[in-house]
Amino acid sequence: MATTEDELAKKQVQEAVWTWSGRVIVLAVVFGFGFFAAWILWGVGLSGAPPAPRAQEPSGRH
């Protein structure tokens, strides 16, 4: 009787560990893809972001 309860408890712990491991892996993949997409789309990947245009100084001053 005690062994079946121990086996049941062990199985429940294993299922909980696998469940949470899967959740952590999915979360890591989602965040990893998000960072990669942001790096490619907004950071322009390996070449870096293009330089910002320089503001022109007003020419009306003498």
GROMACS .gro file of C-alpha atoms in nm:
model
   62
    1MET     CA    1   0.000   0.000   0.000
    2ALA     CA    2   0.277   0.241   0.089
    3THR     CA    3   0.472   0.161  -0.225
    4THR     CA    4   0.179   0.243  -0.450
    5GLU     CA    5   0.130   0.576  -0.275
    6ASP     CA    6   0.502   0.648  -0.311
    7GLU     CA    7   0.493   0.552  -0.678
    8LEU     CA    8   0.187   0.771  -0.732
    9ALA     CA    9   0.357   1.064  -0.559
   10LYS     CA   10   0.672   1.009  -0.765
   11LYS     CA   11   0.471   0.999  -1.086
   12GLN     CA   12   0.287   1.320  -0.994
   13VAL     CA   13   0.616   1.497  -0.924
   14GLN     CA   14   0.760   1.377  -1.255
   15GLU     CA   15   0.451   1.500  -1.442
   16ALA     CA   16   0.473   1.837  -1.270
   17VAL     CA   17   0.843   1.868  -1.356
   18TRP     CA   18   0.780   1.781  -1.722
   19THR     CA   19   0.484   2.020  -1.739
   20TRP     CA   20   0.682   2.313  -1.599
   21SER     CA   21   0.987   2.225  -1.808
   22GLY     CA   22   0.771   2.240  -2.119
   23ARG     CA   23   0.625   2.573  -2.016
   24VAL     CA   24   0.969   2.721  -1.952
   25ILE     CA   25   1.098   2.594  -2.288
   26VAL     CA   26   0.798   2.740  -2.474
   27LEU     CA   27   0.841   3.072  -2.294
   28ALA     CA   28   1.213   3.079  -2.377
   29VAL     CA   29   1.141   3.007  -2.745
   30VAL     CA   30   0.874   3.280  -2.761
   31PHE     CA   31   1.099   3.540  -2.597
   32GLY     CA   32   1.396   3.428  -2.806
   33PHE     CA   33   1.198   3.468  -3.126
   34GLY     CA   34   1.075   3.809  -3.008
   35PHE     CA   35   1.427   3.932  -2.940
   36PHE     CA   36   1.550   3.791  -3.271
   37ALA     CA   37   1.264   3.953  -3.464
   38ALA     CA   38   1.327   4.286  -3.293
   39TRP     CA   39   1.699   4.259  -3.371
   40ILE     CA   40   1.627   4.191  -3.737
   41LEU     CA   41   1.339   4.436  -3.789
   42TRP     CA   42   1.430   4.733  -3.572
   43GLY     CA   43   1.801   4.688  -3.514
   44VAL     CA   44   1.862   4.604  -3.881
   45GLY     CA   45   2.056   4.290  -3.796
   46LEU     CA   46   2.430   4.268  -3.841
   47SER     CA   47   2.470   4.602  -4.017
   48GLY     CA   48   2.324   4.796  -3.725
   49ALA     CA   49   2.070   5.073  -3.736
   50PRO     CA   50   2.109   5.333  -4.010
   51PRO     CA   51   2.241   5.671  -3.895
   52ALA     CA   52   1.980   5.929  -3.804
   53PRO     CA   53   1.957   6.225  -4.042
   54ARG     CA   54   2.131   6.536  -3.913
   55ALA     CA   55   1.920   6.840  -3.845
   56GLN     CA   56   1.993   7.134  -4.072
   57GLU     CA   57   2.084   7.457  -3.902
   58PRO     CA   58   1.866   7.757  -3.981
   59SER     CA   59   2.026   7.969  -4.252
   60GLY     CA   60   1.849   8.295  -4.158
   61ARG     CA   61   2.111   8.398  -3.902
   62HIS     CA   62   2.399   8.630  -3.998
   0.00000   0.00000   0.00000
